[in-house]
CSV table of C-alpha atoms and ligand atoms in Angstrom, one decimal:
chain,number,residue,atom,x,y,z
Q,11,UNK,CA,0.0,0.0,0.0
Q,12,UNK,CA,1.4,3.5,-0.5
Q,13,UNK,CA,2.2,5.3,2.2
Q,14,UNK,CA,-0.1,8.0,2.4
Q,15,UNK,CA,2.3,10.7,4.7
Q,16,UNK,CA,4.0,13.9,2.5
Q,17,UNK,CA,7.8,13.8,2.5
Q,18,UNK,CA,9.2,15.8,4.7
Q,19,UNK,CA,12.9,16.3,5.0
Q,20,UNK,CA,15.1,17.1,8.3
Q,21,UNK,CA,17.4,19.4,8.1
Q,22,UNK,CA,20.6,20.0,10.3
Q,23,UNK,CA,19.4,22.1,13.4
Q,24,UNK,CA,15.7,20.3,13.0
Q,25,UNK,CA,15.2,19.7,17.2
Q,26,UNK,CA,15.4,16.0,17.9
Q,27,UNK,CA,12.7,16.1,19.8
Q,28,UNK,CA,10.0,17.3,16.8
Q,29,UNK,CA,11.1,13.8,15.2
Q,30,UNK,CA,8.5,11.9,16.7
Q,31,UNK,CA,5.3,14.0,15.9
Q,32,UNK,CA,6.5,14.5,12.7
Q,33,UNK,CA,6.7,11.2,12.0
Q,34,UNK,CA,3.6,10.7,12.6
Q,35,UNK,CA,2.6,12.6,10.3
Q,36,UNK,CA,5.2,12.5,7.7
Q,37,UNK,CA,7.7,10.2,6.1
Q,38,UNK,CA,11.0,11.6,7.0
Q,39,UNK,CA,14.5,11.9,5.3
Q,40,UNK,CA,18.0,13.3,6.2
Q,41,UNK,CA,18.9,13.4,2.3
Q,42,UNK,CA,17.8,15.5,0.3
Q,43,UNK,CA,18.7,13.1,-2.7
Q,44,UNK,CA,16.3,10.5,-0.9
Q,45,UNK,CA,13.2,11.6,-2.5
Q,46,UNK,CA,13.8,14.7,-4.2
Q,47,UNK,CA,10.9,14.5,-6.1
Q,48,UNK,CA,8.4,13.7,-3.5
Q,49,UNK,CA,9.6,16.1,-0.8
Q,50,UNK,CA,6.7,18.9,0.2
Q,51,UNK,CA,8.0,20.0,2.9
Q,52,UNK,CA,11.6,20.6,5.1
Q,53,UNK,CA,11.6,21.1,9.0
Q,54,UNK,CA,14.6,23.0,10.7
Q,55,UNK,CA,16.0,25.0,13.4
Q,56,UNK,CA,16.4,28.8,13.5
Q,57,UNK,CA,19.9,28.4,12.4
Q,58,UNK,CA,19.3,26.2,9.6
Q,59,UNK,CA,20.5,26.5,5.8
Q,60,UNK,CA,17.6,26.0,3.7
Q,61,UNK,CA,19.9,28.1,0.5
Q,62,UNK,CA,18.4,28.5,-3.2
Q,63,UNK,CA,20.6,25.3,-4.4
Q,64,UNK,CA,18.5,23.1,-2.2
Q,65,UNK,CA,14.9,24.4,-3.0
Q,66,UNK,CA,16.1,24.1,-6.3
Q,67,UNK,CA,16.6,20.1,-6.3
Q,68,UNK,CA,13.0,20.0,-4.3
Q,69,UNK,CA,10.7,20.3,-6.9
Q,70,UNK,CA,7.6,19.3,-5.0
Q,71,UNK,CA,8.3,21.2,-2.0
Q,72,UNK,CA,5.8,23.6,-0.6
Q,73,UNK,CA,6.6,24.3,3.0
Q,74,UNK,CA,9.2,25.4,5.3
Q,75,UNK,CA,8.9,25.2,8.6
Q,76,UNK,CA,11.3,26.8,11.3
Q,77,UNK,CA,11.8,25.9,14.6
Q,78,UNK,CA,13.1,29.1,16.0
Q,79,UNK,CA,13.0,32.9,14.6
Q,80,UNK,CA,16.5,32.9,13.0
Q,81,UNK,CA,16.2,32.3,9.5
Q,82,UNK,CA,19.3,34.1,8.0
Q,83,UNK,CA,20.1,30.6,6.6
Q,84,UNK,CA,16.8,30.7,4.1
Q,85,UNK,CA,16.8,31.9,1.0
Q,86,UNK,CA,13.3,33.8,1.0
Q,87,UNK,CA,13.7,35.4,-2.7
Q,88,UNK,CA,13.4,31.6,-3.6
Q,89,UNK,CA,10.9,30.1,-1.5
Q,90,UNK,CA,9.0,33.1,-2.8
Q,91,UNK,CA,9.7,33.1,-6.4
Q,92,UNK,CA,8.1,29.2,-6.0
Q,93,UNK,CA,5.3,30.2,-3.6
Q,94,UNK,CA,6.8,28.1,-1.0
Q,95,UNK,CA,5.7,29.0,2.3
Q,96,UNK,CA,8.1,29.9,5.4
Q,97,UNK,CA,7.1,29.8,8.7
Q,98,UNK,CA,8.7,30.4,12.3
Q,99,UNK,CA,7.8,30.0,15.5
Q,100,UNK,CA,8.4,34.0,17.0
Q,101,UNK,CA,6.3,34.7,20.1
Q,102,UNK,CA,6.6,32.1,21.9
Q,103,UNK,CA,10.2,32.1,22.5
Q,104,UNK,CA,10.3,36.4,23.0
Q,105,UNK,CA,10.1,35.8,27.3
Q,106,UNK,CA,12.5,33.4,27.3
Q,107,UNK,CA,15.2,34.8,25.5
Q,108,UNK,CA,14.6,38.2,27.0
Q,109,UNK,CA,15.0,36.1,30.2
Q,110,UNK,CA,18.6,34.9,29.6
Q,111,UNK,CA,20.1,38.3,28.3
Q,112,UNK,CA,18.8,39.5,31.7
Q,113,UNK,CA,20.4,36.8,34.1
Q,114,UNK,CA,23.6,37.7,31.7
Q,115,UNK,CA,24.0,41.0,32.4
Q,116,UNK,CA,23.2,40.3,35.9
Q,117,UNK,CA,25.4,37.6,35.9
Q,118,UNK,CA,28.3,39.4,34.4
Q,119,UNK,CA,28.1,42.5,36.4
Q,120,UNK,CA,27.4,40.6,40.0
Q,121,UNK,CA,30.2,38.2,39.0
Q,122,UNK,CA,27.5,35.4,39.6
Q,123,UNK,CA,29.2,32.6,37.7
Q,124,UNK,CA,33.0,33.5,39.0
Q,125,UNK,CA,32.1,33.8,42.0
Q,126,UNK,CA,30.2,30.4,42.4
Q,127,UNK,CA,33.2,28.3,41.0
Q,128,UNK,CA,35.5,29.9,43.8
Q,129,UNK,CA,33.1,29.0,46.2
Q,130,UNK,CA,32.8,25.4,44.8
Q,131,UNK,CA,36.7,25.7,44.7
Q,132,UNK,CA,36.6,26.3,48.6
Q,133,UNK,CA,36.8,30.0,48.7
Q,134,UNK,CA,34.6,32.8,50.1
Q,135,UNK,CA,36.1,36.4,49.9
Q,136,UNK,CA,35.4,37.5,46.3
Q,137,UNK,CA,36.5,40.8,44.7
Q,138,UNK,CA,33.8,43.5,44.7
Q,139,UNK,CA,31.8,43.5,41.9
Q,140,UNK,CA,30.3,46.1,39.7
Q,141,UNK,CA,27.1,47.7,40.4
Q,142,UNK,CA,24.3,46.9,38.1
Q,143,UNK,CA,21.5,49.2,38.7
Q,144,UNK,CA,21.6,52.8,37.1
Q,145,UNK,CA,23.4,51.8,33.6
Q,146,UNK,CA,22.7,52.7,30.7
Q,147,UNK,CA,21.3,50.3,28.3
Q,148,UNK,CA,22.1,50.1,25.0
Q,149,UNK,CA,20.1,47.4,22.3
Q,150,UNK,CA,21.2,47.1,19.1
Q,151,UNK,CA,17.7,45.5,17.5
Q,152,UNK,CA,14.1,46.5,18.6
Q,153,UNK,CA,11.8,43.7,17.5
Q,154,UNK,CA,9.9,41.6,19.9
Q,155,UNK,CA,13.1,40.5,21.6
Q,156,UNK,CA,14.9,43.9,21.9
Q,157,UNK,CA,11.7,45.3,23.3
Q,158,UNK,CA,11.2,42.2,25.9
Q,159,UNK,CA,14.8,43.0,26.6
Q,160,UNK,CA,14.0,46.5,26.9
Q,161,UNK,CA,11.0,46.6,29.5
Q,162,UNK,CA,12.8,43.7,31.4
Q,163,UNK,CA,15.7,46.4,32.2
Q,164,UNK,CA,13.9,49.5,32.3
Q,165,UNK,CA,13.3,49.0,36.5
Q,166,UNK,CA,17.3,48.6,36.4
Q,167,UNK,CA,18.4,51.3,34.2
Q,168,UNK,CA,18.9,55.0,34.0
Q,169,UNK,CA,18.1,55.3,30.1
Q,170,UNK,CA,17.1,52.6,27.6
Q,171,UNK,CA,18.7,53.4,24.1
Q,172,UNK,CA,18.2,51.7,20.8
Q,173,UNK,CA,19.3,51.6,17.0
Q,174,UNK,CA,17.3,49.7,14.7
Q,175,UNK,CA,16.7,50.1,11.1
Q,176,UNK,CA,14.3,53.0,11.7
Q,177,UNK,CA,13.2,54.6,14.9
Q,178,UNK,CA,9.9,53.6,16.3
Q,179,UNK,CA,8.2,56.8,17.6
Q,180,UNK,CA,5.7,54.5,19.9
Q,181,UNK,CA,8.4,53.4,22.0
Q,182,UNK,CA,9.7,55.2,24.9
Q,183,UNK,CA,12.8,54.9,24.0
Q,184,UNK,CA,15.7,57.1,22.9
Q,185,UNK,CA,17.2,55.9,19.3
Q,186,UNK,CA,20.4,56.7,17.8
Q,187,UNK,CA,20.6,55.9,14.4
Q,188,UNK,CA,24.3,54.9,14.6
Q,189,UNK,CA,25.8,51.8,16.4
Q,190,UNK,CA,28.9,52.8,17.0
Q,191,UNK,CA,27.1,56.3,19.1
Q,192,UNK,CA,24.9,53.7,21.0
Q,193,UNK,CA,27.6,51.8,22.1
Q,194,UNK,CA,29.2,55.2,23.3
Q,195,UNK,CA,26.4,56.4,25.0
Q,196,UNK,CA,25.7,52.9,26.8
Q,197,UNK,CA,27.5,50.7,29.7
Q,198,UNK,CA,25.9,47.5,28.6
Q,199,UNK,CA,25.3,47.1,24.6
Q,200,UNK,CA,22.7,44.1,24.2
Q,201,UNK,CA,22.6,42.5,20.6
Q,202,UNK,CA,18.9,41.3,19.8
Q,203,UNK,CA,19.3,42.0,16.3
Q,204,UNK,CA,18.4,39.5,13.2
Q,205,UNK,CA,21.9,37.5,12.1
Q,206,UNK,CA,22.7,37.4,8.4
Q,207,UNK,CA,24.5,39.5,5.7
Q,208,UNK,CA,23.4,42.6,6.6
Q,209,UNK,CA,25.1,42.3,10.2
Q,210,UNK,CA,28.1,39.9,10.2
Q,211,UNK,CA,30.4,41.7,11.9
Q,212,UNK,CA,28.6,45.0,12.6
Q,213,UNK,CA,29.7,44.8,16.5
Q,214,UNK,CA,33.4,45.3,15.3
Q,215,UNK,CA,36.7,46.5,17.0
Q,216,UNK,CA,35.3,50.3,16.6
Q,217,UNK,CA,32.3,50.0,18.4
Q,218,UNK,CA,33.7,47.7,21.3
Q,219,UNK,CA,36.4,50.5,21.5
Q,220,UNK,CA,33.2,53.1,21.6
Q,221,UNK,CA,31.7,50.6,24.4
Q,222,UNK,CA,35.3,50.9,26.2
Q,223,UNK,CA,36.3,49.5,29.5
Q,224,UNK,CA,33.3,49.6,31.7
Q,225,UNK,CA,31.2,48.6,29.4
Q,226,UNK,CA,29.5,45.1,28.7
Q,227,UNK,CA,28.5,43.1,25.8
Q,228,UNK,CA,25.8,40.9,26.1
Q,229,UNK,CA,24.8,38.4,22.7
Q,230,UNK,CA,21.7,36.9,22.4
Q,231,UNK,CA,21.2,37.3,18.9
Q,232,UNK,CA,23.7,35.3,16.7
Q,233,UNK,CA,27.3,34.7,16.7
Q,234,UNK,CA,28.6,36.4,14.0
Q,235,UNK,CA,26.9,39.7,14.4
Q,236,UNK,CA,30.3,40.2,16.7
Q,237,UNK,CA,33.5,40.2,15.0
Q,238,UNK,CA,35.2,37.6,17.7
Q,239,UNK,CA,38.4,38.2,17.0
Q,240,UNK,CA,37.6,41.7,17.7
Q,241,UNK,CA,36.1,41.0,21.1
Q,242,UNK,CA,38.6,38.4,22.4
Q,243,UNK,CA,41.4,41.2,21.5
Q,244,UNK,CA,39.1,43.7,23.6
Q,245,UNK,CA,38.3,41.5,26.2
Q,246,UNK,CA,42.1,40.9,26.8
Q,247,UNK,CA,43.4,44.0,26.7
Q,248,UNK,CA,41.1,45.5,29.0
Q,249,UNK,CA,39.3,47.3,26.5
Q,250,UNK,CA,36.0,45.9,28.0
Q,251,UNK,CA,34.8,45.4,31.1
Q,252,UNK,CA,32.7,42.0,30.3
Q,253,UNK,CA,30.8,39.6,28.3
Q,254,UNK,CA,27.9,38.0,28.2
Q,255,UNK,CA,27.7,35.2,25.3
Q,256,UNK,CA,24.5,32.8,24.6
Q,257,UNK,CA,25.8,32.5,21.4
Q,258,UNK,CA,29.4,32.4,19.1
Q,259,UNK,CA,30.5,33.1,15.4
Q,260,UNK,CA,31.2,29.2,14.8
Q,261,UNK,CA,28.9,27.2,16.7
Q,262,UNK,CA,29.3,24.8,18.7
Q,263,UNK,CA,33.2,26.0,18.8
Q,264,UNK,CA,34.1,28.3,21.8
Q,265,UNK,CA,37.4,30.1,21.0
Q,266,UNK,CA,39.7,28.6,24.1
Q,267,UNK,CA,40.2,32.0,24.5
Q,268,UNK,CA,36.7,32.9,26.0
Q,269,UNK,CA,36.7,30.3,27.9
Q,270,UNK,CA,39.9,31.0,29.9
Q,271,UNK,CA,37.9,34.5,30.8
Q,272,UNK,CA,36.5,35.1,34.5
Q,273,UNK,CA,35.1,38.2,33.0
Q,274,UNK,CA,32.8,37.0,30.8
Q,275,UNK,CA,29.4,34.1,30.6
Q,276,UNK,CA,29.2,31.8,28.5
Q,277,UNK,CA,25.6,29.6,27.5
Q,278,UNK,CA,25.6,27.3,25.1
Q,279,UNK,CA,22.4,29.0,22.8
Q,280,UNK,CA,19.9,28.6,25.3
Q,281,UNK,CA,18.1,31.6,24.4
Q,282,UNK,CA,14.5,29.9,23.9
Q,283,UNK,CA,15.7,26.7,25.5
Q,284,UNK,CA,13.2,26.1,28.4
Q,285,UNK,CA,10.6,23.5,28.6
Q,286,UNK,CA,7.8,25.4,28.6
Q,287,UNK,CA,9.3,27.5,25.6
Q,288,UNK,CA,10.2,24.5,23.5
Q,289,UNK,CA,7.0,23.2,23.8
Q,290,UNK,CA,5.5,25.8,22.5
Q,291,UNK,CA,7.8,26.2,19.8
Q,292,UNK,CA,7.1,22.4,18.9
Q,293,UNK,CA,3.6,22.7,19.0
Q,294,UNK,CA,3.4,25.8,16.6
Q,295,UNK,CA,5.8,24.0,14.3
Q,296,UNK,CA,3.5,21.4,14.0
Q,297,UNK,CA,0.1,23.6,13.7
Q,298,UNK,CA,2.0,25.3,10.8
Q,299,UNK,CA,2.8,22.5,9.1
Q,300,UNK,CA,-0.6,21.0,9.6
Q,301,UNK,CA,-2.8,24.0,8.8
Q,302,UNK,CA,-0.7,24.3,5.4
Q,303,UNK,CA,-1.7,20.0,4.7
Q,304,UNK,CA,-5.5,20.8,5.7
Q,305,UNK,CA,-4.7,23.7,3.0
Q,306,UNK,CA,-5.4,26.6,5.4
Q,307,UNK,CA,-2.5,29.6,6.0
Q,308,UNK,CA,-0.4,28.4,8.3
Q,309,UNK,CA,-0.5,30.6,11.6
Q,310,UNK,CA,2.8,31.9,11.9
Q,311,UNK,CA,4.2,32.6,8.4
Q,312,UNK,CA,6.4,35.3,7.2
Q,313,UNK,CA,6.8,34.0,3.3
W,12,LIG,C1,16.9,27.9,18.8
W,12,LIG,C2,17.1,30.2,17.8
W,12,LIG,O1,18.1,27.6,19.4
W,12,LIG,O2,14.9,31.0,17.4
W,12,LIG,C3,16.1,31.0,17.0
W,12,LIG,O3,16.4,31.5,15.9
W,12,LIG,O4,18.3,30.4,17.6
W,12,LIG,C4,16.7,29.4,18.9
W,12,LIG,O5,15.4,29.6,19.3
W,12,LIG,C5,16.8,27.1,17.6
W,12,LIG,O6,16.0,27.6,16.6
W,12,LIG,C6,16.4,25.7,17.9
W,12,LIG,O7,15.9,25.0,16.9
């Protein structure tokens, strides 16, 4: 008997845990070249590459779906110019990440994380730390996450500052068009911007110098929005006061470097990464891909 499921292939950063229910519903591959011909749809992570190459050998494919709100890896020109639908997950991930660049400032500031592994190492005097309330908080990106980000700090902070492709006059906010001035005028720079081309490496040596050596830099957003290289060199000459790092230019590689650091924190991209949070994220994949096989709009998509 044929098989009645669509073809659905997994791509690298695909969760393990969505295998099951999609299998339930799907016959899945790891290949591409598996079924090329039958393959309607693709499932895969925020940080997945889903580039014009593949959709081209996919003939029959009609859906992405993302698990995450990264998608810097998709090429959207051609899922569009095929009327293939994209969909994330955004929302339901927004608290969570918010969350974590929180408990890293915090964490980097208070000295949390040093400090704990001297305890556990048998010691109790630690240095004094700095002071976290009253800074001035600088994100670079004000979408959903930026402005979690933002409201989370505002009870901390003296001013909440912004740049973001254009201002946004409803927010109460001050924005500076230029990153390199909002990383002047701030003691903690937060990056919540989207990843891809149009910001590899826009946190470079210049605006880390502009941040200077009280400041912080805390990454949420992707890895290579930071030139590295750039921030190792700042970090080790003094340059900065801190780091706070959920995420790194070549995952899941941490430069040795960083990690010999008692000045900075380091997660292993756990932005989104709670129970509750994944849940939801699983769930919505799933109702996106379902709604588009009952042929309705899927509920979260952005092509
Ligand atoms: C996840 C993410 O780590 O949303 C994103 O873009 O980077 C994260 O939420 C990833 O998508 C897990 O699949």
């Amino acid at each position: 008997m044929v098989d009645p499921r669509p073809d659905l292939l997994l791509v690298p950063g695909a969760p393990a845990t969505l295998e099951a229910p999609l299998a339930e519903r799907f016959v899945l591959h790891r290949r591409p070249e598996a079924a090329a011909d039958a393959i309607r749809a693709i499932a895969g992570g925020g940080s997945s590459v889903v580039d014009a190459a593949l959709i081209a050998g996919l003939p029959a494919l009609e859906i992405i779906a993302i698990h995450g709100v990264g998608h810097e890896g998709i090429d959207l020109a051609a899922a569009r110019a095929r009327n293939i639908r994209v969909t994330l997950t955004p929302d339901v991930l927004t608290d969570d990440v918010a969350d974590l660049a929180i408990a890293l400032w915090l964490s980097v500031h208070r000295r949390l994380v040093v400090n704990d592994r001297a305890l556990r190492a048998g010691g109790w005097n630690a240095p004094l730390a700095r002071r976290a309330s009253g800074r001035r908080i600088g994100l670079f990106g004000m979408g959903h996450i930026g402005q979690a980000i933002a409201r989370r700090a505002q009870p901390f902070a003296a001013e909440i500052l912004y740049t973001s492709r254009a201002a946004k006059p409803d927010l109460p906010w001050r924005f500076l068009p230029d990153l390199r001035a909002l990383a002047q005028a701030s003691d903690v720079l937060i990056v919540a911007v989207a990843g891809g081309a149009a910001t590899r490496h826009a946190v470079d040596a210049a605006v880390l110098d502009a941040l200077g050596p009280e400041g912080v830099l805390i990454n949420i957003a992707r890895g290579p929005i930071v030139d590295e290289a750039a921030l190792i060199a700042a970090l080790e000459r003094g340059g900065l006061a801190g780091a706070g790092l959920d995420v790194f230019e070549d995952e899941p590689r941490v430069p040795k470097a960083l990690l010999a650091m008692d000045q900075v924190v380091l997660s292993p991209h756990q932005g989104s990464a709670t129970r509750e949070g994944r849940a939801q994220m699983a769930a919505l994949v799933l109702a996106n891909l379902d709604a588009h096989f009952r042929g309705e709009a899927p509920p979260s998509a952005i092509v």
